[in-house]
mmCIF file of C-alpha atoms in Angstrom:
data_model
loop_
_atom_site.group_PDB
_atom_site.id
_atom_site.type_symbol
_atom_site.label_atom_id
_atom_site.label_comp_id
_atom_site.label_asym_id
_atom_site.label_seq_id
_atom_site.Cartn_x
_atom_site.Cartn_y
_atom_site.Cartn_z
ATOM 1 C CA MET A 63 -16.955 -54.655 104.313
ATOM 2 C CA SER A 64 -14.514 -51.789 104.208
ATOM 3 C CA SER A 65 -10.770 -51.331 104.070
ATOM 4 C CA ASP A 66 -10.880 -49.237 107.196
ATOM 5 C CA VAL A 67 -9.971 -52.222 109.344
ATOM 6 C CA ALA A 68 -9.018 -50.703 112.618
ATOM 7 C CA ASN A 69 -12.136 -48.675 113.056
ATOM 8 C CA ARG A 70 -14.621 -51.010 111.496
ATOM 9 C CA ALA A 71 -13.850 -53.858 113.814
ATOM 10 C CA LYS A 72 -12.488 -52.010 116.805
ATOM 11 C CA VAL A 73 -14.931 -49.184 117.437
ATOM 12 C CA ALA A 74 -17.762 -51.372 118.714
ATOM 13 C CA VAL A 75 -15.318 -53.229 120.962
ATOM 14 C CA ASP A 76 -13.720 -50.016 122.223
ATOM 15 C CA VAL A 77 -17.106 -48.748 123.397
ATOM 16 C CA GLU A 78 -17.163 -51.597 125.897
ATOM 17 C CA ALA A 79 -13.416 -51.677 126.519
ATOM 18 C CA ALA A 80 -13.626 -48.873 129.061
ATOM 19 C CA ASP A 81 -16.062 -50.873 131.182
ATOM 20 C CA THR A 82 -13.901 -51.880 134.126
ATOM 21 C CA THR A 83 -16.765 -53.767 135.766
ATOM 22 C CA ALA A 84 -16.811 -56.402 133.030
ATOM 23 C CA PRO A 85 -16.683 -60.033 134.220
ATOM 24 C CA LEU A 86 -13.396 -61.897 134.348
ATOM 25 C CA THR A 87 -12.238 -63.430 131.101
ATOM 26 C CA PRO A 88 -11.510 -67.170 131.012
ATOM 27 C CA THR A 89 -7.759 -66.544 131.007
ATOM 28 C CA ARG A 90 -7.791 -64.231 134.036
ATOM 29 C CA ARG A 91 -10.184 -66.548 135.891
ATOM 30 C CA ALA A 92 -7.813 -69.474 135.365
ATOM 31 C CA VAL A 93 -4.791 -67.437 136.429
ATOM 32 C CA GLN A 94 -6.544 -66.203 139.586
ATOM 33 C CA CYS A 95 -7.476 -69.759 140.416
ATOM 34 C CA ALA A 96 -3.850 -70.799 140.019
ATOM 35 C CA THR A 97 -2.397 -67.968 142.089
ATOM 36 C CA SER A 98 -4.919 -68.548 144.876
ATOM 37 C CA LEU A 99 -3.167 -71.839 145.615
ATOM 38 C CA GLY A 100 -0.065 -69.952 146.699
ATOM 39 C CA VAL A 101 3.589 -70.429 145.815
ATOM 40 C CA GLY A 102 4.450 -74.048 145.310
ATOM 41 C CA GLY A 103 0.812 -75.167 145.150
ATOM 42 C CA GLU A 104 -0.167 -77.735 142.564
ATOM 43 C CA LEU A 105 -3.085 -77.281 140.254
ATOM 44 C CA PRO A 106 -5.718 -80.010 140.148
ATOM 45 C CA ALA A 107 -5.873 -81.767 136.783
ATOM 46 C CA ALA A 108 -9.214 -80.193 135.865
ATOM 47 C CA THR A 109 -8.006 -76.691 136.736
ATOM 48 C CA ALA A 110 -4.735 -77.173 134.848
ATOM 49 C CA GLU A 111 -6.657 -78.353 131.790
ATOM 50 C CA ALA A 112 -9.014 -75.351 131.997
ATOM 51 C CA ALA A 113 -6.043 -72.979 132.277
ATOM 52 C CA SER A 114 -4.369 -74.623 129.292
ATOM 53 C CA LYS A 115 -7.521 -74.301 127.195
ATOM 54 C CA ALA A 116 -7.913 -70.654 128.218
ATOM 55 C CA VAL A 117 -4.358 -69.845 127.163
ATOM 56 C CA ALA A 118 -4.867 -71.705 123.883
ATOM 57 C CA ALA A 119 -8.103 -69.794 123.210
ATOM 58 C CA ALA A 120 -6.383 -66.480 123.967
ATOM 59 C CA THR A 121 -3.506 -67.314 121.619
ATOM 60 C CA VAL A 122 -5.733 -68.468 118.766
ATOM 61 C CA SER A 123 -8.031 -65.439 119.114
ATOM 62 C CA CYS A 124 -5.085 -63.024 118.924
ATOM 63 C CA VAL A 125 -3.636 -64.826 115.908
ATOM 64 C CA MET A 126 -7.031 -64.802 114.196
ATOM 65 C CA TYR A 127 -7.446 -61.079 114.880
ATOM 66 C CA VAL A 128 -3.989 -60.243 113.522
ATOM 67 C CA GLY A 129 -4.437 -62.524 110.505
ATOM 68 C CA CYS A 130 -7.873 -61.187 109.527
ATOM 69 C CA SER A 131 -6.776 -57.587 110.017
ATOM 70 C CA THR A 132 -3.645 -58.017 107.906
ATOM 71 C CA ILE A 133 -5.413 -59.898 105.101
ATOM 72 C CA MET A 134 -8.234 -57.352 105.047
ATOM 73 C CA VAL A 135 -5.889 -54.386 104.573
ATOM 74 C CA LEU A 136 -3.773 -56.069 101.905
ATOM 75 C CA THR A 137 -6.793 -57.434 100.014
ATOM 76 C CA ASN A 138 -8.551 -54.084 99.870
ATOM 77 C CA LYS A 139 -5.335 -52.353 98.832
ATOM 78 C CA TRP A 140 -5.001 -54.793 95.933
ATOM 79 C CA LEU A 141 -8.653 -54.362 94.948
ATOM 80 C CA ALA A 142 -8.494 -50.562 95.101
ATOM 81 C CA SER A 143 -5.189 -50.234 93.233
ATOM 82 C CA THR A 144 -5.920 -52.760 90.467
ATOM 83 C CA LEU A 145 -9.470 -51.589 89.723
ATOM 84 C CA GLY A 146 -9.290 -50.161 86.215
ATOM 85 C CA VAL A 147 -12.563 -48.225 86.446
ATOM 86 C CA ARG A 148 -13.948 -45.788 89.005
ATOM 87 C CA ALA A 149 -16.326 -48.141 90.766
ATOM 88 C CA HIS A 150 -15.123 -48.132 94.363
ATOM 89 C CA VAL A 151 -18.623 -47.550 95.711
ATOM 90 C CA SER A 152 -19.895 -50.678 93.936
ATOM 91 C CA LEU A 153 -17.125 -52.778 95.471
ATOM 92 C CA LEU A 154 -18.014 -51.521 98.939
ATOM 93 C CA LEU A 155 -21.672 -52.232 98.211
ATOM 94 C CA MET A 156 -20.811 -55.857 97.408
ATOM 95 C CA GLN A 157 -18.663 -56.235 100.522
ATOM 96 C CA ASN A 158 -21.320 -54.778 102.818
ATOM 97 C CA ALA A 159 -23.992 -56.982 101.256
ATOM 98 C CA VAL A 160 -21.830 -60.044 101.962
ATOM 99 C CA ALA A 161 -21.234 -58.836 105.537
ATOM 100 C CA THR A 162 -24.977 -58.302 106.077
ATOM 101 C CA LEU A 163 -25.688 -61.819 104.845
ATOM 102 C CA ALA A 164 -22.892 -63.260 107.004
ATOM 103 C CA VAL A 165 -24.047 -61.644 110.256
ATOM 104 C CA SER A 166 -27.658 -62.653 109.519
ATOM 105 C CA LEU A 167 -26.644 -66.277 108.912
ATOM 106 C CA CYS A 168 -24.568 -66.318 112.089
ATOM 107 C CA LYS A 169 -27.555 -65.045 114.046
ATOM 108 C CA ALA A 170 -29.820 -67.667 112.487
ATOM 109 C CA THR A 171 -27.378 -70.431 113.470
ATOM 110 C CA GLY A 172 -26.864 -69.075 116.987
ATOM 111 C CA ILE A 173 -23.206 -68.083 116.576
ATOM 112 C CA VAL A 174 -23.969 -64.448 117.444
ATOM 113 C CA SER A 175 -27.011 -62.743 118.911
ATOM 114 C CA TYR A 176 -28.624 -59.336 118.603
ATOM 115 C CA ALA A 177 -32.154 -57.930 118.631
ATOM 116 C CA ASP A 178 -34.350 -58.265 115.557
ATOM 117 C CA PHE A 179 -34.587 -55.380 113.101
ATOM 118 C CA ASP A 180 -36.445 -52.380 114.517
ATOM 119 C CA ALA A 181 -37.380 -49.518 112.164
ATOM 120 C CA ARG A 182 -37.318 -47.040 115.069
ATOM 121 C CA ILE A 183 -33.755 -47.989 116.005
ATOM 122 C CA ALA A 184 -32.735 -47.923 112.336
ATOM 123 C CA LEU A 185 -34.006 -44.361 112.039
ATOM 124 C CA GLN A 186 -32.113 -43.307 115.170
ATOM 125 C CA TRP A 187 -28.973 -45.005 113.857
ATOM 126 C CA LEU A 188 -29.008 -43.281 110.451
ATOM 127 C CA PRO A 189 -26.732 -40.328 111.436
ATOM 128 C CA VAL A 190 -24.137 -42.770 112.780
ATOM 129 C CA ASN A 191 -24.439 -44.826 109.615
ATOM 130 C CA LEU A 192 -23.888 -41.780 107.421
ATOM 131 C CA CYS A 193 -20.554 -41.141 109.166
ATOM 132 C CA PHE A 194 -19.789 -44.837 108.777
ATOM 133 C CA VAL A 195 -20.386 -44.786 105.011
ATOM 134 C CA VAL A 196 -18.232 -41.664 104.513
ATOM 135 C CA MET A 197 -15.478 -43.329 106.557
ATOM 136 C CA LEU A 198 -15.575 -46.401 104.324
ATOM 137 C CA LEU A 199 -15.578 -44.482 101.056
ATOM 138 C CA THR A 200 -12.725 -42.129 101.937
ATOM 139 C CA SER A 201 -10.621 -45.036 103.192
ATOM 140 C CA PHE A 202 -11.157 -47.160 100.099
ATOM 141 C CA VAL A 203 -10.408 -44.313 97.671
ATOM 142 C CA ALA A 204 -7.278 -43.321 99.622
ATOM 143 C CA MET A 205 -6.000 -46.870 99.220
ATOM 144 C CA ARG A 206 -5.972 -46.408 95.464
ATOM 145 C CA TYR A 207 -3.351 -43.667 95.686
ATOM 146 C CA LEU A 208 -1.325 -44.339 98.845
ATOM 147 C CA SER A 209 0.882 -47.239 99.875
ATOM 148 C CA VAL A 210 -0.060 -49.544 102.760
ATOM 149 C CA PRO A 211 2.682 -48.185 105.087
ATOM 150 C CA MET A 212 1.599 -44.565 104.550
ATOM 151 C CA ILE A 213 -2.060 -45.451 105.066
ATOM 152 C CA THR A 214 -1.147 -47.315 108.249
ATOM 153 C CA ILE A 215 0.715 -44.431 109.866
ATOM 154 C CA PHE A 216 -1.704 -41.723 108.729
ATOM 155 C CA LYS A 217 -4.703 -43.660 110.041
ATOM 156 C CA GLN A 218 -3.136 -43.254 113.468
ATOM 157 C CA LEU A 219 -3.584 -39.489 113.184
ATOM 158 C CA ALA A 220 -7.334 -40.023 113.405
ATOM 159 C CA ASN A 221 -6.685 -40.663 117.097
ATOM 160 C CA LEU A 222 -5.453 -37.070 117.391
ATOM 161 C CA VAL A 223 -8.766 -35.708 116.085
ATOM 162 C CA THR A 224 -10.730 -38.154 118.253
ATOM 163 C CA VAL A 225 -8.868 -37.282 121.455
ATOM 164 C CA SER A 226 -9.250 -33.562 120.708
ATOM 165 C CA GLY A 227 -12.974 -34.087 120.178
ATOM 166 C CA GLU A 228 -13.297 -36.025 123.427
ATOM 167 C CA PHE A 229 -11.508 -33.229 125.261
ATOM 168 C CA TYR A 230 -13.708 -30.428 123.908
ATOM 169 C CA LEU A 231 -17.009 -32.320 123.761
ATOM 170 C CA PHE A 232 -16.837 -34.609 126.788
ATOM 171 C CA GLY A 233 -14.140 -32.976 128.912
ATOM 172 C CA LYS A 234 -11.940 -36.086 128.859
ATOM 173 C CA PRO A 235 -8.431 -35.214 130.111
ATOM 174 C CA VAL A 236 -5.350 -35.782 127.955
ATOM 175 C CA SER A 237 -2.246 -37.263 129.564
ATOM 176 C CA ARG A 238 1.324 -36.213 128.866
ATOM 177 C CA MET A 239 2.016 -39.632 127.362
ATOM 178 C CA VAL A 240 -0.771 -39.093 124.814
ATOM 179 C CA ILE A 241 0.676 -35.687 123.886
ATOM 180 C CA LEU A 242 4.133 -37.268 123.488
ATOM 181 C CA SER A 243 2.714 -40.094 121.375
ATOM 182 C CA PHE A 244 0.902 -37.670 119.073
ATOM 183 C CA ALA A 245 3.999 -35.499 118.702
ATOM 184 C CA THR A 246 5.977 -38.603 117.723
ATOM 185 C CA MET A 247 3.282 -39.789 115.299
ATOM 186 C CA ILE A 248 2.931 -36.401 113.614
ATOM 187 C CA PHE A 249 6.685 -35.827 113.352
ATOM 188 C CA GLY A 250 7.254 -39.277 111.835
ATOM 189 C CA ALA A 251 4.247 -39.030 109.489
ATOM 190 C CA ILE A 252 5.229 -35.622 108.103
ATOM 191 C CA LEU A 253 8.813 -36.669 107.451
ATOM 192 C CA ALA A 254 7.678 -39.981 105.946
ATOM 193 C CA ALA A 255 5.310 -38.163 103.583
ATOM 194 C CA ALA A 256 8.073 -35.740 102.599
ATOM 195 C CA ASN A 257 10.253 -38.743 101.684
ATOM 196 C CA ASP A 258 7.450 -40.715 100.015
ATOM 197 C CA LEU A 259 8.822 -41.680 96.605
ATOM 198 C CA ALA A 260 5.245 -42.256 95.368
ATOM 199 C CA PHE A 261 3.800 -39.041 96.815
ATOM 200 C CA SER A 262 0.192 -38.327 95.830
ATOM 201 C CA ALA A 263 -1.502 -35.088 96.869
ATOM 202 C CA VAL A 264 -4.877 -36.561 95.909
ATOM 203 C CA GLY A 265 -4.238 -39.618 98.047
ATOM 204 C CA TYR A 266 -3.221 -37.603 101.103
ATOM 205 C CA SER A 267 -6.306 -35.410 100.681
ATOM 206 C CA TRP A 268 -8.543 -38.477 100.735
ATOM 207 C CA GLN A 269 -6.636 -39.854 103.730
ATOM 208 C CA ALA A 270 -7.085 -36.564 105.602
ATOM 209 C CA ALA A 271 -10.810 -36.749 104.882
ATOM 210 C CA ASN A 272 -10.788 -40.312 106.182
ATOM 211 C CA CYS A 273 -9.127 -39.237 109.457
ATOM 212 C CA PHE A 274 -11.823 -36.641 110.101
ATOM 213 C CA SER A 275 -14.685 -38.926 109.053
ATOM 214 C CA THR A 276 -13.310 -41.735 111.221
ATOM 215 C CA SER A 277 -13.130 -39.450 114.252
ATOM 216 C CA SER A 278 -16.627 -38.149 113.517
ATOM 217 C CA TYR A 279 -17.902 -41.715 113.447
ATOM 218 C CA VAL A 280 -16.201 -42.635 116.729
ATOM 219 C CA LEU A 281 -17.352 -39.480 118.542
ATOM 220 C CA TYR A 282 -20.916 -39.652 117.253
ATOM 221 C CA LEU A 283 -21.038 -43.367 118.085
ATOM 222 C CA LYS A 284 -20.160 -42.634 121.717
ATOM 223 C CA HIS A 285 -22.950 -40.052 121.806
ATOM 224 C CA ALA A 286 -25.493 -42.269 120.034
ATOM 225 C CA THR A 287 -24.915 -45.321 122.225
ATOM 226 C CA ARG A 288 -26.146 -43.319 125.218
ATOM 227 C CA SER A 289 -29.666 -43.341 123.773
ATOM 228 C CA VAL A 290 -29.606 -46.312 121.375
ATOM 229 C CA GLN A 291 -28.799 -49.623 122.996
ATOM 230 C CA LEU A 292 -27.198 -52.032 120.524
ATOM 231 C CA SER A 293 -24.932 -55.006 121.015
ATOM 232 C CA LYS A 294 -21.638 -55.196 119.141
ATOM 233 C CA PHE A 295 -23.112 -57.373 116.414
ATOM 234 C CA GLY A 296 -26.259 -55.288 116.390
ATOM 235 C CA MET A 297 -24.030 -52.390 115.338
ATOM 236 C CA VAL A 298 -22.413 -54.558 112.663
ATOM 237 C CA PHE A 299 -25.852 -55.541 111.354
ATOM 238 C CA TYR A 300 -27.337 -52.033 111.234
ATOM 239 C CA ASN A 301 -24.167 -50.407 109.881
ATOM 240 C CA ASN A 302 -23.933 -52.800 106.955
ATOM 241 C CA LEU A 303 -27.661 -53.068 106.265
ATOM 242 C CA LEU A 304 -28.369 -49.328 106.331
ATOM 243 C CA SER A 305 -25.321 -48.602 104.193
ATOM 244 C CA LEU A 306 -26.678 -50.653 101.266
ATOM 245 C CA PRO A 307 -29.305 -48.191 99.950
ATOM 246 C CA MET A 308 -26.899 -45.255 100.435
ATOM 247 C CA LEU A 309 -24.083 -46.961 98.534
ATOM 248 C CA ALA A 310 -26.458 -48.260 95.854
ATOM 249 C CA LEU A 311 -27.804 -44.744 95.237
ATOM 250 C CA VAL A 312 -24.305 -43.281 94.867
ATOM 251 C CA ALA A 313 -23.107 -46.159 92.677
ATOM 252 C CA VAL A 314 -26.071 -45.972 90.297
ATOM 253 C CA SER A 315 -25.894 -42.170 90.045
ATOM 254 C CA ASN A 316 -22.215 -42.486 89.051
ATOM 255 C CA GLY A 317 -22.945 -45.188 86.487
ATOM 256 C CA GLU A 318 -20.679 -47.660 88.254
ATOM 257 C CA PRO A 319 -22.631 -50.919 87.677
ATOM 258 C CA SER A 320 -22.542 -50.481 83.897
ATOM 259 C CA ALA A 321 -18.848 -49.520 84.066
ATOM 260 C CA LEU A 322 -18.061 -52.728 85.974
ATOM 261 C CA LEU A 323 -20.047 -54.880 83.548
ATOM 262 C CA ASP A 324 -18.330 -53.215 80.598
ATOM 263 C CA ALA A 325 -14.903 -53.777 82.153
ATOM 264 C CA HIS A 326 -15.804 -57.430 82.763
ATOM 265 C CA SER A 327 -16.990 -57.892 79.172
ATOM 266 C CA ARG A 328 -13.717 -56.436 77.870
ATOM 267 C CA GLY A 329 -11.711 -58.810 80.034
ATOM 268 C CA LEU A 330 -10.399 -56.122 82.379
ATOM 269 C CA LEU A 331 -12.091 -57.698 85.391
ATOM 270 C CA ASP A 332 -12.717 -61.444 85.635
ATOM 271 C CA LEU A 333 -14.886 -63.407 88.020
ATOM 272 C CA SER A 334 -11.927 -64.032 90.338
ATOM 273 C CA PHE A 335 -11.776 -60.273 91.009
ATOM 274 C CA PHE A 336 -15.403 -60.216 92.162
ATOM 275 C CA ALA A 337 -14.865 -63.437 94.133
ATOM 276 C CA LEU A 338 -11.937 -61.814 95.940
ATOM 277 C CA ASN A 339 -14.101 -58.792 96.707
ATOM 278 C CA ALA A 340 -16.775 -61.068 98.190
ATOM 279 C CA LEU A 341 -14.065 -62.827 100.179
ATOM 280 C CA ALA A 342 -12.994 -59.443 101.540
ATOM 281 C CA GLY A 343 -16.539 -58.961 102.815
ATOM 282 C CA CYS A 344 -16.370 -62.317 104.603
ATOM 283 C CA ILE A 345 -12.956 -61.555 106.070
ATOM 284 C CA GLY A 346 -14.227 -58.209 107.292
ATOM 285 C CA PHE A 347 -17.025 -59.937 109.175
ATOM 286 C CA LEU A 348 -14.598 -62.538 110.550
ATOM 287 C CA LEU A 349 -12.503 -59.620 111.779
ATOM 288 C CA ASN A 350 -15.478 -58.461 113.846
ATOM 289 C CA LEU A 351 -15.821 -61.957 115.301
ATOM 290 C CA ALA A 352 -12.073 -62.148 115.993
ATOM 291 C CA SER A 353 -12.110 -58.746 117.729
ATOM 292 C CA VAL A 354 -14.921 -59.760 120.068
ATOM 293 C CA TRP A 355 -13.310 -63.161 120.717
ATOM 294 C CA CYS A 356 -9.913 -61.557 121.417
ATOM 295 C CA VAL A 357 -11.399 -59.219 124.037
ATOM 296 C CA SER A 358 -13.457 -61.956 125.696
ATOM 297 C CA ALA A 359 -10.614 -64.514 125.719
ATOM 298 C CA THR A 360 -7.972 -62.040 126.933
ATOM 299 C CA SER A 361 -8.791 -58.458 127.917
ATOM 300 C CA ALA A 362 -9.288 -55.009 126.410
ATOM 301 C CA THR A 363 -5.673 -54.267 127.405
ATOM 302 C CA THR A 364 -4.289 -57.216 125.441
ATOM 303 C CA TYR A 365 -6.517 -56.292 122.514
ATOM 304 C CA ALA A 366 -5.086 -52.756 122.468
ATOM 305 C CA VAL A 367 -1.489 -54.034 122.556
ATOM 306 C CA VAL A 368 -2.118 -56.621 119.821
ATOM 307 C CA GLY A 369 -3.769 -53.925 117.696
ATOM 308 C CA ALA A 370 -0.701 -51.700 118.055
ATOM 309 C CA LEU A 371 1.780 -54.473 117.278
ATOM 310 C CA ASN A 372 -0.343 -55.610 114.330
ATOM 311 C CA LYS A 373 0.671 -52.506 112.379
ATOM 312 C CA ILE A 374 4.232 -53.827 112.128
ATOM 313 C CA PRO A 375 3.536 -56.912 109.933
ATOM 314 C CA VAL A 376 0.976 -54.944 107.900
ATOM 315 C CA THR A 377 3.585 -52.276 107.132
ATOM 316 C CA ILE A 378 6.339 -54.754 106.291
ATOM 317 C CA LEU A 379 4.089 -56.898 104.094
ATOM 318 C CA GLY A 380 2.808 -53.761 102.382
ATOM 319 C CA PHE A 381 6.355 -52.902 101.333
ATOM 320 C CA LEU A 382 7.195 -56.445 100.227
ATOM 321 C CA ILE A 383 4.019 -57.540 98.433
ATOM 322 C CA PHE A 384 3.512 -54.346 96.452
ATOM 323 C CA ARG A 385 7.271 -53.871 95.875
ATOM 324 C CA LEU A 386 7.279 -50.263 96.998
ATOM 325 C CA PRO A 387 10.274 -48.008 96.412
ATOM 326 C CA ILE A 388 11.621 -47.018 99.823
ATOM 327 C CA SER A 389 14.566 -45.002 101.049
ATOM 328 C CA LYS A 390 16.383 -45.612 104.310
ATOM 329 C CA GLU A 391 15.111 -42.284 105.626
ATOM 330 C CA MET A 392 11.493 -43.165 104.886
ATOM 331 C CA ALA A 393 11.842 -46.516 106.666
ATOM 332 C CA ILE A 394 13.138 -44.690 109.760
ATOM 333 C CA TYR A 395 10.316 -42.127 109.726
ATOM 334 C CA VAL A 396 7.620 -44.783 109.233
ATOM 335 C CA SER A 397 9.083 -46.712 112.174
ATOM 336 C CA LEU A 398 9.109 -43.528 114.268
ATOM 337 C CA SER A 399 5.438 -42.897 113.576
ATOM 338 C CA LEU A 400 4.604 -46.509 114.475
ATOM 339 C CA VAL A 401 6.439 -46.042 117.779
ATOM 340 C CA GLY A 402 4.170 -43.074 118.452
ATOM 341 C CA GLY A 403 1.148 -45.297 117.840
ATOM 342 C CA PHE A 404 2.498 -47.886 120.259
ATOM 343 C CA LEU A 405 3.021 -45.190 122.932
ATOM 344 C CA TYR A 406 -0.623 -44.178 122.500
ATOM 345 C CA SER A 407 -1.772 -47.794 122.965
ATOM 346 C CA TYR A 408 0.534 -48.144 125.978
ATOM 347 C CA ASP A 409 -1.086 -45.111 127.591
ATOM 348 C CA LYS A 410 -4.532 -46.651 127.037
ATOM 349 C CA VAL A 411 -3.309 -49.797 128.791
ATOM 350 C CA VAL A 412 -1.953 -47.786 131.740
ATOM 351 C CA GLN A 413 -5.155 -45.745 132.083
ATOM 352 C CA THR A 414 -7.303 -48.890 131.984
ATOM 353 C CA THR A 415 -5.129 -50.559 134.632
ATOM 354 C CA ARG A 416 -5.355 -47.530 136.922
ATOM 355 C CA ALA A 417 -9.119 -47.384 136.520
ATOM 356 C CA LYS A 418 -9.352 -50.928 137.836
#
């Protein structure tokens, strides 16, 4: 799996998030049942128990989503920054192989469901997968040079490219709140970068490439899903499976497998490093499960809000765990950019509510 957490797990969910005709979630069904009794009405024991279980499921799903997302970002940052050789493609190859195995096992055991492999669909999905692979690579390399807080706020700028693309390609209108949120994000991000005590031009170049590749993936995905019908986990399966030969070709051409083996033989990388990388692949797949569970147990609105608030603990932990040098000014500008991201999520919530 990749370090590009937000898009890897969220994009497939976001495609269905705009569907306002979706059935009621367990939480909303329980609440509607309760409110239908009127003020002062008492819930039957069975209904009260169902409502309690629904609330518990919603809470656990949100916690699982936040936990998996946070661990995924921090784990991949550690892997990318401590890797002593240039073998990022090989690490992604391992993670995606683990994710492919995980989703296949979950299908075999009935935990998730999607259609069996179809060569025709795989061929149609290749352009989407190419954007997906570029998104993963640029994100992972950027993590080697940039801190977690800077990656977090600059990933938000991908929304600017995506919204612009939706406006020009699909004619989707842009609200004033979105414009305000982007202005706030950009202003905060620029000032934060200017005050970044560990500034890296190479890192910001890779992050800029990641923003454009992420938006390309999202926009092309919306176009592709009009002709290729895949479930959320069908997308997870094809994205990871089709990425394996692409990543393997790049890794072998760069001589990465031999570089990793040489680093391991010289004691630079032990088995625990590769075990952690495999664990990252598992966590990435669990993040997909948590995203789907969060939407089904709550709503797309709650999912958007939780995703926005999730950036706060990721940013704080990024500063603390990696002991980053930070000035008071930079902390203010990072916070300002995060506020812009929250305004963007708030506008999505408002637009979804109005559509209903």
